[in-house]
Amino acid sequence: MARQYQLNKGPRKGGSGIDYEAELNEQQYAAVSSPPGPALVIAGAGSGKTRTLTYRVAYLLDQGVDPRSLLLLTFTNKAAREMMERVRELVPMDLSELWSGTFHAIGNRILRRHAEEVGLTRSFSIMDRDDQKSLLNTVVAECEIDTKQRRFPKADVLISIFSLVENTGVALEKLLQERYPYFEEWAEDLAKVGSAYTAKKLETNSVDFDDLLILPLRLFQQNEEVGALYQKRFHYLLVDEYQDTNAVQSELIHLLAGPENSVMVVGDDAQSIYSWRGADMENILSFPKRYPNAKVFKIETNYRSVPEVLSLSNAAISANQKQFEKNLRAVRTGGVMTPALVPLEDPRSQAEFVAQRMLELRDEGIELKEMAVLYRAHHQSLEVQMELTSRGIPFEITSGLRFFEQAHIKDVAAFLRFVTNRRDEVSFKRLCLMLPGVGAATANKLWQSWLKLGISREEAPPPSFSKLMLGFSVPAKARKDWEQLCYTLDELVVDGGYVPPSEMITSILEGVYDEFMKASFDNYENRRQDIEQLIIYAEPFDDIFELLGQLSLMSSVDGDPSGRQADPDEEKVCLSSIHQAKGLEWKVVFLIWMTDGMFPNGRVLETDDLDMFEEERRLFYVALTRAKDELYLTYPQINPKSYSGDIITRPSRFLDDCPESLLETWEVGSAW
């Protein structure tokens, strides 16, 4: 029988000297000072979640806990750095042996130590997305899949599909049925590629980012001795943003904690908005069931927003059935205004209101950098981008590129530019590079074939592009797509001129580009919505050259046709999707397009899936709680539609859950 021997801790070199009860509110202190064991901390928006976590680390260290026995897991490198910087400020001791980082960073550390046990060596390579795409292209070629008759998903899409399968545990067939129905016919080939990709990674001693989670989990599941080593080391696990964990991350935490260790997870179920990338809110909801003796702490004191904003936020989220009930309370006193509900005539009027109100607020002393425009989908910012540009209001976009700088918008513009300017080599080659099996060399040969026709400098477009171009030499796998591209170009011209711009874009989308997007982009539906919005934007234009001129002005540097680089110190309004805005805050928030079909999203309204609808409402809640002082909810009462004419919109059904007393309706008139 083994003899038990206990190592005594050496003398501590001073404590932090923190008066925890004085520096924390009652709810924060209860969580920070809780005894060892499983604990769930529900930290509402603006309630000091990071403060609670960092003080918990400091508290444990002050209680004599060895830094080596702590593991702090976060979702971003920035969050990990900020937390450790705060802990070092609080606790004057060496923390070099405290493990802190993202799930992927910690997974990498574990894998480096045990690589051989999962078929790798310690020198394994971590592939970035470009590396993954290259390896997958090799695998697809080696699998000898016939892609001549149908478009096979491109590497970017394959990465997303395989990643979701790994991180959610959903079978490939079911995932295709639910998220990629247009690829169901490829199910067998996709399974073949997935297996070959896994084998190729081992063969090349490489891993992707998903492997940094999946392989450590598999290691712990298959080797109890290795798992026991880490359970013995990490007596205290602290996990940030637990509502965003997926199935793999949740199980990894569970195995690291084991039956004896203390695990504290911090999050807010009301801000769980990432199911589309694999996050499972059930992890946080079921935590008390998985850990029956878990203590649940709620932190409901909000330091960010005025009471008027919080009252609206509480009312908005209260309709959700699946949640930990909470009621945010404001530390701040009453604000200057009740949140505004602003119906406008149409999308252009909505943009004009946002821009005019911003200028008024700036004159009142609020800096532009303290204002944000939030929206459900990127294309909803189009009119606002146009209006801010025309008024010279600088802005930055956290939800991606400016509308007209996005790849799919530039692809569509390439069709328009080449048809109207047959000497546009750049646009012609961009079209060619969309074809399967066509690279730069082939695109150049096709361009030379076009020039040899001798019509590139003619003023009027040819009656038929297909009669001129179908005979060009293209790779066999590109032949079908090349024919479709040529016929699509034919649809853009009529009687020596051009069809209306909106009809041109419709022909491009339906004729050839929709299928290209499905195979090329993992967020196909969002990109299609962008192009449909471009069709609507193009409707007032009768002249294709006027539209192209506008596109060029809007896609130049910072919207400045002179190409002037913006001053990096220049304050800018922020335009952001709500997903990208999570964790941020501004004094003034404009939440636009508050209509059914826009927010909540049309796809959500078409389903009877309660989980999807409640996540959409949580997204609304996240948007509301970004505002510190002033909040404006706007919507156009008329929405131009390219196919069915103008329609009268229905205000977002989320507003039905908000008592009239919590909103002040603004009636906006015109000076004309």
PDB file of N, CA, C and O in Angstrom, residues 322-377:
ATOM      1  N   LYS A 322     -36.712  29.644 -22.824  1.00  0.00           N
ATOM      2  CA  LYS A 322     -35.510  28.955 -22.369  1.00  0.00           C
ATOM      3  C   LYS A 322     -34.494  29.982 -21.887  1.00  0.00           C
ATOM      4  O   LYS A 322     -33.808  30.620 -22.697  1.00  0.00           O
ATOM      5  N   GLN A 323     -34.402  30.163 -20.596  1.00  0.00           N
ATOM      6  CA  GLN A 323     -33.445  31.115 -20.054  1.00  0.00           C
ATOM      7  C   GLN A 323     -33.388  31.017 -18.535  1.00  0.00           C
ATOM      8  O   GLN A 323     -34.286  30.467 -17.895  1.00  0.00           O
ATOM      9  N   PHE A 324     -32.296  31.535 -17.988  1.00  0.00           N
ATOM     10  CA  PHE A 324     -32.223  31.795 -16.550  1.00  0.00           C
ATOM     11  C   PHE A 324     -32.836  33.173 -16.335  1.00  0.00           C
ATOM     12  O   PHE A 324     -32.337  34.165 -16.877  1.00  0.00           O
ATOM     13  N   GLU A 325     -33.894  33.231 -15.601  1.00  0.00           N
ATOM     14  CA  GLU A 325     -34.555  34.518 -15.404  1.00  0.00           C
ATOM     15  C   GLU A 325     -33.651  35.461 -14.627  1.00  0.00           C
ATOM     16  O   GLU A 325     -33.030  35.075 -13.638  1.00  0.00           O
ATOM     17  N   LYS A 326     -33.587  36.677 -15.124  1.00  0.00           N
ATOM     18  CA  LYS A 326     -32.780  37.695 -14.456  1.00  0.00           C
ATOM     19  C   LYS A 326     -33.395  39.052 -14.743  1.00  0.00           C
ATOM     20  O   LYS A 326     -34.167  39.206 -15.706  1.00  0.00           O
ATOM     21  N   ASN A 327     -33.027  40.032 -13.955  1.00  0.00           N
ATOM     22  CA  ASN A 327     -33.548  41.382 -14.146  1.00  0.00           C
ATOM     23  C   ASN A 327     -32.417  42.366 -13.903  1.00  0.00           C
ATOM     24  O   ASN A 327     -31.999  42.598 -12.770  1.00  0.00           O
ATOM     25  N   LEU A 328     -31.886  42.907 -14.997  1.00  0.00           N
ATOM     26  CA  LEU A 328     -30.773  43.840 -14.868  1.00  0.00           C
ATOM     27  C   LEU A 328     -31.225  45.125 -14.174  1.00  0.00           C
ATOM     28  O   LEU A 328     -32.275  45.682 -14.483  1.00  0.00           O
ATOM     29  N   ARG A 329     -30.403  45.574 -13.232  1.00  0.00           N
ATOM     30  CA  ARG A 329     -30.683  46.810 -12.496  1.00  0.00           C
ATOM     31  C   ARG A 329     -29.572  47.808 -12.770  1.00  0.00           C
ATOM     32  O   ARG A 329     -28.385  47.467 -12.753  1.00  0.00           O
ATOM     33  N   ALA A 330     -29.955  49.041 -12.996  1.00  0.00           N
ATOM     34  CA  ALA A 330     -28.996  50.075 -13.371  1.00  0.00           C
ATOM     35  C   ALA A 330     -28.362  50.727 -12.151  1.00  0.00           C
ATOM     36  O   ALA A 330     -29.047  51.034 -11.169  1.00  0.00           O
ATOM     37  N   VAL A 331     -27.062  50.935 -12.219  1.00  0.00           N
ATOM     38  CA  VAL A 331     -26.362  51.742 -11.221  1.00  0.00           C
ATOM     39  C   VAL A 331     -26.547  53.216 -11.549  1.00  0.00           C
ATOM     40  O   VAL A 331     -26.689  54.056 -10.660  1.00  0.00           O
ATOM     41  N   ARG A 332     -26.593  53.500 -12.856  1.00  0.00           N
ATOM     42  CA  ARG A 332     -26.700  54.887 -13.295  1.00  0.00           C
ATOM     43  C   ARG A 332     -28.100  55.441 -13.044  1.00  0.00           C
ATOM     44  O   ARG A 332     -29.081  54.699 -12.970  1.00  0.00           O
ATOM     45  N   THR A 333     -28.183  56.755 -12.935  1.00  0.00           N
ATOM     46  CA  THR A 333     -29.476  57.421 -12.771  1.00  0.00           C
ATOM     47  C   THR A 333     -30.131  57.604 -14.134  1.00  0.00           C
ATOM     48  O   THR A 333     -29.557  57.272 -15.167  1.00  0.00           O
ATOM     49  N   GLY A 334     -31.337  58.153 -14.135  1.00  0.00           N
ATOM     50  CA  GLY A 334     -32.114  58.299 -15.359  1.00  0.00           C
ATOM     51  C   GLY A 334     -31.389  59.040 -16.462  1.00  0.00           C
ATOM     52  O   GLY A 334     -30.607  59.967 -16.222  1.00  0.00           O
ATOM     53  N   GLY A 335     -31.653  58.635 -17.695  1.00  0.00           N
ATOM     54  CA  GLY A 335     -30.995  59.226 -18.847  1.00  0.00           C
ATOM     55  C   GLY A 335     -31.723  60.449 -19.364  1.00  0.00           C
ATOM     56  O   GLY A 335     -32.698  60.935 -18.776  1.00  0.00           O
ATOM     57  N   VAL A 336     -31.269  60.939 -20.504  1.00  0.00           N
ATOM     58  CA  VAL A 336     -31.817  62.172 -21.079  1.00  0.00           C
ATOM     59  C   VAL A 336     -33.042  61.896 -21.930  1.00  0.00           C
ATOM     60  O   VAL A 336     -33.771  62.822 -22.290  1.00  0.00           O
ATOM     61  N   MET A 337     -33.288  60.623 -22.279  1.00  0.00           N
ATOM     62  CA  MET A 337     -34.402  60.337 -23.173  1.00  0.00           C
ATOM     63  C   MET A 337     -34.870  58.891 -23.018  1.00  0.00           C
ATOM     64  O   MET A 337     -34.132  58.011 -22.579  1.00  0.00           O
ATOM     65  N   THR A 338     -36.123  58.677 -23.384  1.00  0.00           N
ATOM     66  CA  THR A 338     -36.672  57.332 -23.506  1.00  0.00           C
ATOM     67  C   THR A 338     -36.224  56.777 -24.852  1.00  0.00           C
ATOM     68  O   THR A 338     -36.156  57.523 -25.839  1.00  0.00           O
ATOM     69  N   PRO A 339     -35.883  55.485 -24.954  1.00  0.00           N
ATOM     70  CA  PRO A 339     -35.523  54.927 -26.260  1.00  0.00           C
ATOM     71  C   PRO A 339     -36.556  55.295 -27.313  1.00  0.00           C
ATOM     72  O   PRO A 339     -37.771  55.239 -27.066  1.00  0.00           O
ATOM     73  N   ALA A 340     -36.071  55.684 -28.487  1.00  0.00           N
ATOM     74  CA  ALA A 340     -36.940  56.217 -29.535  1.00  0.00           C
ATOM     75  C   ALA A 340     -37.310  55.134 -30.542  1.00  0.00           C
ATOM     76  O   ALA A 340     -36.454  54.357 -30.974  1.00  0.00           O
ATOM     77  N   LEU A 341     -38.572  55.086 -30.911  1.00  0.00           N
ATOM     78  CA  LEU A 341     -39.045  54.246 -32.008  1.00  0.00           C
ATOM     79  C   LEU A 341     -39.354  55.175 -33.169  1.00  0.00           C
ATOM     80  O   LEU A 341     -40.221  56.052 -33.056  1.00  0.00           O
ATOM     81  N   VAL A 342     -38.636  55.006 -34.283  1.00  0.00           N
ATOM     82  CA  VAL A 342     -38.694  55.992 -35.363  1.00  0.00           C
ATOM     83  C   VAL A 342     -39.118  55.339 -36.678  1.00  0.00           C
ATOM     84  O   VAL A 342     -38.295  54.763 -37.401  1.00  0.00           O
ATOM     85  N   PRO A 343     -40.411  55.399 -37.022  1.00  0.00           N
ATOM     86  CA  PRO A 343     -40.843  54.933 -38.344  1.00  0.00           C
ATOM     87  C   PRO A 343     -40.441  55.968 -39.399  1.00  0.00           C
ATOM     88  O   PRO A 343     -40.624  57.173 -39.198  1.00  0.00           O
ATOM     89  N   LEU A 344     -39.887  55.509 -40.506  1.00  0.00           N
ATOM     90  CA  LEU A 344     -39.520  56.398 -41.609  1.00  0.00           C
ATOM     91  C   LEU A 344     -40.234  55.954 -42.878  1.00  0.00           C
ATOM     92  O   LEU A 344     -40.722  54.820 -42.970  1.00  0.00           O
ATOM     93  N   GLU A 345     -40.263  56.828 -43.864  1.00  0.00           N
ATOM     94  CA  GLU A 345     -41.024  56.527 -45.079  1.00  0.00           C
ATOM     95  C   GLU A 345     -40.442  55.337 -45.837  1.00  0.00           C
ATOM     96  O   GLU A 345     -41.147  54.412 -46.227  1.00  0.00           O
ATOM     97  N   ASP A 346     -39.121  55.344 -46.062  1.00  0.00           N
ATOM     98  CA  ASP A 346     -38.494  54.301 -46.873  1.00  0.00           C
ATOM     99  C   ASP A 346     -37.038  54.166 -46.439  1.00  0.00           C
ATOM    100  O   ASP A 346     -36.574  54.902 -45.551  1.00  0.00           O
ATOM    101  N   PRO A 347     -36.284  53.227 -47.024  1.00  0.00           N
ATOM    102  CA  PRO A 347     -34.889  53.042 -46.605  1.00  0.00           C
ATOM    103  C   PRO A 347     -34.031  54.289 -46.737  1.00  0.00           C
ATOM    104  O   PRO A 347     -33.153  54.540 -45.903  1.00  0.00           O
ATOM    105  N   ARG A 348     -34.275  55.082 -47.762  1.00  0.00           N
ATOM    106  CA  ARG A 348     -33.487  56.301 -47.930  1.00  0.00           C
ATOM    107  C   ARG A 348     -33.767  57.286 -46.800  1.00  0.00           C
ATOM    108  O   ARG A 348     -32.849  57.894 -46.250  1.00  0.00           O
ATOM    109  N   SER A 349     -35.043  57.440 -46.427  1.00  0.00           N
ATOM    110  CA  SER A 349     -35.391  58.336 -45.319  1.00  0.00           C
ATOM    111  C   SER A 349     -34.778  57.842 -44.012  1.00  0.00           C
ATOM    112  O   SER A 349     -34.364  58.642 -43.169  1.00  0.00           O
ATOM    113  N   GLN A 350     -34.745  56.521 -43.835  1.00  0.00           N
ATOM    114  CA  GLN A 350     -34.120  55.962 -42.643  1.00  0.00           C
ATOM    115  C   GLN A 350     -32.646  56.367 -42.571  1.00  0.00           C
ATOM    116  O   GLN A 350     -32.158  56.794 -41.520  1.00  0.00           O
ATOM    117  N   ALA A 351     -31.946  56.254 -43.690  1.00  0.00           N
ATOM    118  CA  ALA A 351     -30.533  56.627 -43.721  1.00  0.00           C
ATOM    119  C   ALA A 351     -30.353  58.118 -43.473  1.00  0.00           C
ATOM    120  O   ALA A 351     -29.423  58.541 -42.765  1.00  0.00           O
ATOM    121  N   GLU A 352     -31.238  58.934 -44.044  1.00  0.00           N
ATOM    122  CA  GLU A 352     -31.149  60.382 -43.850  1.00  0.00           C
ATOM    123  C   GLU A 352     -31.355  60.741 -42.377  1.00  0.00           C
ATOM    124  O   GLU A 352     -30.671  61.623 -41.846  1.00  0.00           O
ATOM    125  N   PHE A 353     -32.303  60.071 -41.726  1.00  0.00           N
ATOM    126  CA  PHE A 353     -32.536  60.342 -40.309  1.00  0.00           C
ATOM    127  C   PHE A 353     -31.301  60.004 -39.480  1.00  0.00           C
ATOM    128  O   PHE A 353     -30.878  60.784 -38.617  1.00  0.00           O
ATOM    129  N   VAL A 354     -30.735  58.829 -39.723  1.00  0.00           N
ATOM    130  CA  VAL A 354     -29.559  58.407 -38.956  1.00  0.00           C
ATOM    131  C   VAL A 354     -28.435  59.424 -39.115  1.00  0.00           C
ATOM    132  O   VAL A 354     -27.815  59.857 -38.130  1.00  0.00           O
ATOM    133  N   ALA A 355     -28.158  59.826 -40.357  1.00  0.00           N
ATOM    134  CA  ALA A 355     -27.057  60.753 -40.604  1.00  0.00           C
ATOM    135  C   ALA A 355     -27.323  62.124 -39.974  1.00  0.00           C
ATOM    136  O   ALA A 355     -26.435  62.719 -39.345  1.00  0.00           O
ATOM    137  N   GLN A 356     -28.537  62.643 -40.160  1.00  0.00           N
ATOM    138  CA  GLN A 356     -28.858  63.967 -39.604  1.00  0.00           C
ATOM    139  C   GLN A 356     -28.783  63.953 -38.081  1.00  0.00           C
ATOM    140  O   GLN A 356     -28.240  64.873 -37.461  1.00  0.00           O
ATOM    141  N   ARG A 357     -29.314  62.891 -37.472  1.00  0.00           N
ATOM    142  CA  ARG A 357     -29.306  62.834 -36.006  1.00  0.00           C
ATOM    143  C   ARG A 357     -27.880  62.729 -35.480  1.00  0.00           C
ATOM    144  O   ARG A 357     -27.552  63.304 -34.425  1.00  0.00           O
ATOM    145  N   MET A 358     -27.024  62.014 -36.199  1.00  0.00           N
ATOM    146  CA  MET A 358     -25.616  61.920 -35.797  1.00  0.00           C
ATOM    147  C   MET A 358     -24.955  63.297 -35.766  1.00  0.00           C
ATOM    148  O   MET A 358     -24.232  63.633 -34.819  1.00  0.00           O
ATOM    149  N   LEU A 359     -25.199  64.076 -36.798  1.00  0.00           N
ATOM    150  CA  LEU A 359     -24.596  65.410 -36.852  1.00  0.00           C
ATOM    151  C   LEU A 359     -25.122  66.289 -35.722  1.00  0.00           C
ATOM    152  O   LEU A 359     -24.369  67.082 -35.135  1.00  0.00           O
ATOM    153  N   GLU A 360     -26.406  66.149 -35.404  1.00  0.00           N
ATOM    154  CA  GLU A 360     -26.977  66.916 -34.299  1.00  0.00           C
ATOM    155  C   GLU A 360     -26.336  66.508 -32.969  1.00  0.00           C
ATOM    156  O   GLU A 360     -25.994  67.357 -32.141  1.00  0.00           O
ATOM    157  N   LEU A 361     -26.175  65.226 -32.775  1.00  0.00           N
ATOM    158  CA  LEU A 361     -25.575  64.731 -31.529  1.00  0.00           C
ATOM    159  C   LEU A 361     -24.117  65.169 -31.413  1.00  0.00           C
ATOM    160  O   LEU A 361     -23.642  65.490 -30.321  1.00  0.00           O
ATOM    161  N   ARG A 362     -23.419  65.174 -32.545  1.00  0.00           N
ATOM    162  CA  ARG A 362     -22.029  65.654 -32.512  1.00  0.00           C
ATOM    163  C   ARG A 362     -21.988  67.116 -32.093  1.00  0.00           C
ATOM    164  O   ARG A 362     -21.130  67.530 -31.309  1.00  0.00           O
ATOM    165  N   ASP A 363     -22.935  67.919 -32.602  1.00  0.00           N
ATOM    166  CA  ASP A 363     -22.995  69.330 -32.217  1.00  0.00           C
ATOM    167  C   ASP A 363     -23.327  69.485 -30.730  1.00  0.00           C
ATOM    168  O   ASP A 363     -22.980  70.492 -30.108  1.00  0.00           O
ATOM    169  N   GLU A 364     -23.986  68.472 -30.160  1.00  0.00           N
ATOM    170  CA  GLU A 364     -24.329  68.511 -28.737  1.00  0.00           C
ATOM    171  C   GLU A 364     -23.170  68.038 -27.858  1.00  0.00           C
ATOM    172  O   GLU A 364     -23.289  68.018 -26.631  1.00  0.00           O
ATOM    173  N   GLY A 365     -22.072  67.618 -28.497  1.00  0.00           N
ATOM    174  CA  GLY A 365     -20.889  67.254 -27.723  1.00  0.00           C
ATOM    175  C   GLY A 365     -20.567  65.774 -27.667  1.00  0.00           C
ATOM    176  O   GLY A 365     -19.603  65.365 -27.000  1.00  0.00           O
ATOM    177  N   ILE A 366     -21.343  64.937 -28.350  1.00  0.00           N
ATOM    178  CA  ILE A 366     -21.055  63.501 -28.375  1.00  0.00           C
ATOM    179  C   ILE A 366     -20.154  63.200 -29.568  1.00  0.00           C
ATOM    180  O   ILE A 366     -20.487  63.530 -30.708  1.00  0.00           O
ATOM    181  N   GLU A 367     -19.026  62.581 -29.322  1.00  0.00           N
ATOM    182  CA  GLU A 367     -18.078  62.293 -30.393  1.00  0.00           C
ATOM    183  C   GLU A 367     -18.621  61.209 -31.319  1.00  0.00           C
ATOM    184  O   GLU A 367     -19.350  60.311 -30.890  1.00  0.00           O
ATOM    185  N   LEU A 368     -18.223  61.272 -32.587  1.00  0.00           N
ATOM    186  CA  LEU A 368     -18.697  60.292 -33.559  1.00  0.00           C
ATOM    187  C   LEU A 368     -18.304  58.866 -33.158  1.00  0.00           C
ATOM    188  O   LEU A 368     -19.045  57.918 -33.395  1.00  0.00           O
ATOM    189  N   LYS A 369     -17.142  58.717 -32.542  1.00  0.00           N
ATOM    190  CA  LYS A 369     -16.690  57.378 -32.161  1.00  0.00           C
ATOM    191  C   LYS A 369     -17.556  56.768 -31.066  1.00  0.00           C
ATOM    192  O   LYS A 369     -17.452  55.574 -30.786  1.00  0.00           O
ATOM    193  N   GLU A 370     -18.420  57.584 -30.445  1.00  0.00           N
ATOM    194  CA  GLU A 370     -19.333  57.085 -29.422  1.00  0.00           C
ATOM    195  C   GLU A 370     -20.701  56.749 -29.998  1.00  0.00           C
ATOM    196  O   GLU A 370     -21.659  56.550 -29.264  1.00  0.00           O
ATOM    197  N   MET A 371     -20.784  56.672 -31.341  1.00  0.00           N
ATOM    198  CA  MET A 371     -22.055  56.342 -31.997  1.00  0.00           C
ATOM    199  C   MET A 371     -21.868  55.092 -32.853  1.00  0.00           C
ATOM    200  O   MET A 371     -20.807  54.874 -33.441  1.00  0.00           O
ATOM    201  N   ALA A 372     -22.928  54.273 -32.933  1.00  0.00           N
ATOM    202  CA  ALA A 372     -22.879  53.063 -33.750  1.00  0.00           C
ATOM    203  C   ALA A 372     -24.217  52.830 -34.433  1.00  0.00           C
ATOM    204  O   ALA A 372     -25.277  53.164 -33.899  1.00  0.00           O
ATOM    205  N   VAL A 373     -24.129  52.266 -35.632  1.00  0.00           N
ATOM    206  CA  VAL A 373     -25.314  51.795 -36.352  1.00  0.00           C
ATOM    207  C   VAL A 373     -25.221  50.272 -36.379  1.00  0.00           C
ATOM    208  O   VAL A 373     -24.243  49.712 -36.870  1.00  0.00           O
ATOM    209  N   LEU A 374     -26.235  49.617 -35.819  1.00  0.00           N
ATOM    210  CA  LEU A 374     -26.245  48.158 -35.757  1.00  0.00           C
ATOM    211  C   LEU A 374     -27.347  47.605 -36.657  1.00  0.00           C
ATOM    212  O   LEU A 374     -28.391  48.236 -36.841  1.00  0.00           O
ATOM    213  N   TYR A 375     -27.109  46.408 -37.203  1.00  0.00           N
ATOM    214  CA  TYR A 375     -28.073  45.804 -38.118  1.00  0.00           C
ATOM    215  C   TYR A 375     -27.930  44.293 -38.070  1.00  0.00           C
ATOM    216  O   TYR A 375     -26.912  43.745 -37.660  1.00  0.00           O
ATOM    217  N   ARG A 376     -28.989  43.623 -38.531  1.00  0.00           N
ATOM    218  CA  ARG A 376     -29.025  42.163 -38.495  1.00  0.00           C
ATOM    219  C   ARG A 376     -28.138  41.550 -39.567  1.00  0.00           C
ATOM    220  O   ARG A 376     -27.468  40.539 -39.342  1.00  0.00           O
ATOM    221  N   ALA A 377     -28.138  42.137 -40.760  1.00  0.00           N
ATOM    222  CA  ALA A 377     -27.356  41.614 -41.885  1.00  0.00           C
ATOM    223  C   ALA A 377     -26.627  42.756 -42.570  1.00  0.00           C
ATOM    224  O   ALA A 377     -27.120  43.891 -42.614  1.00  0.00           O
TER     225      ALA A 377
END
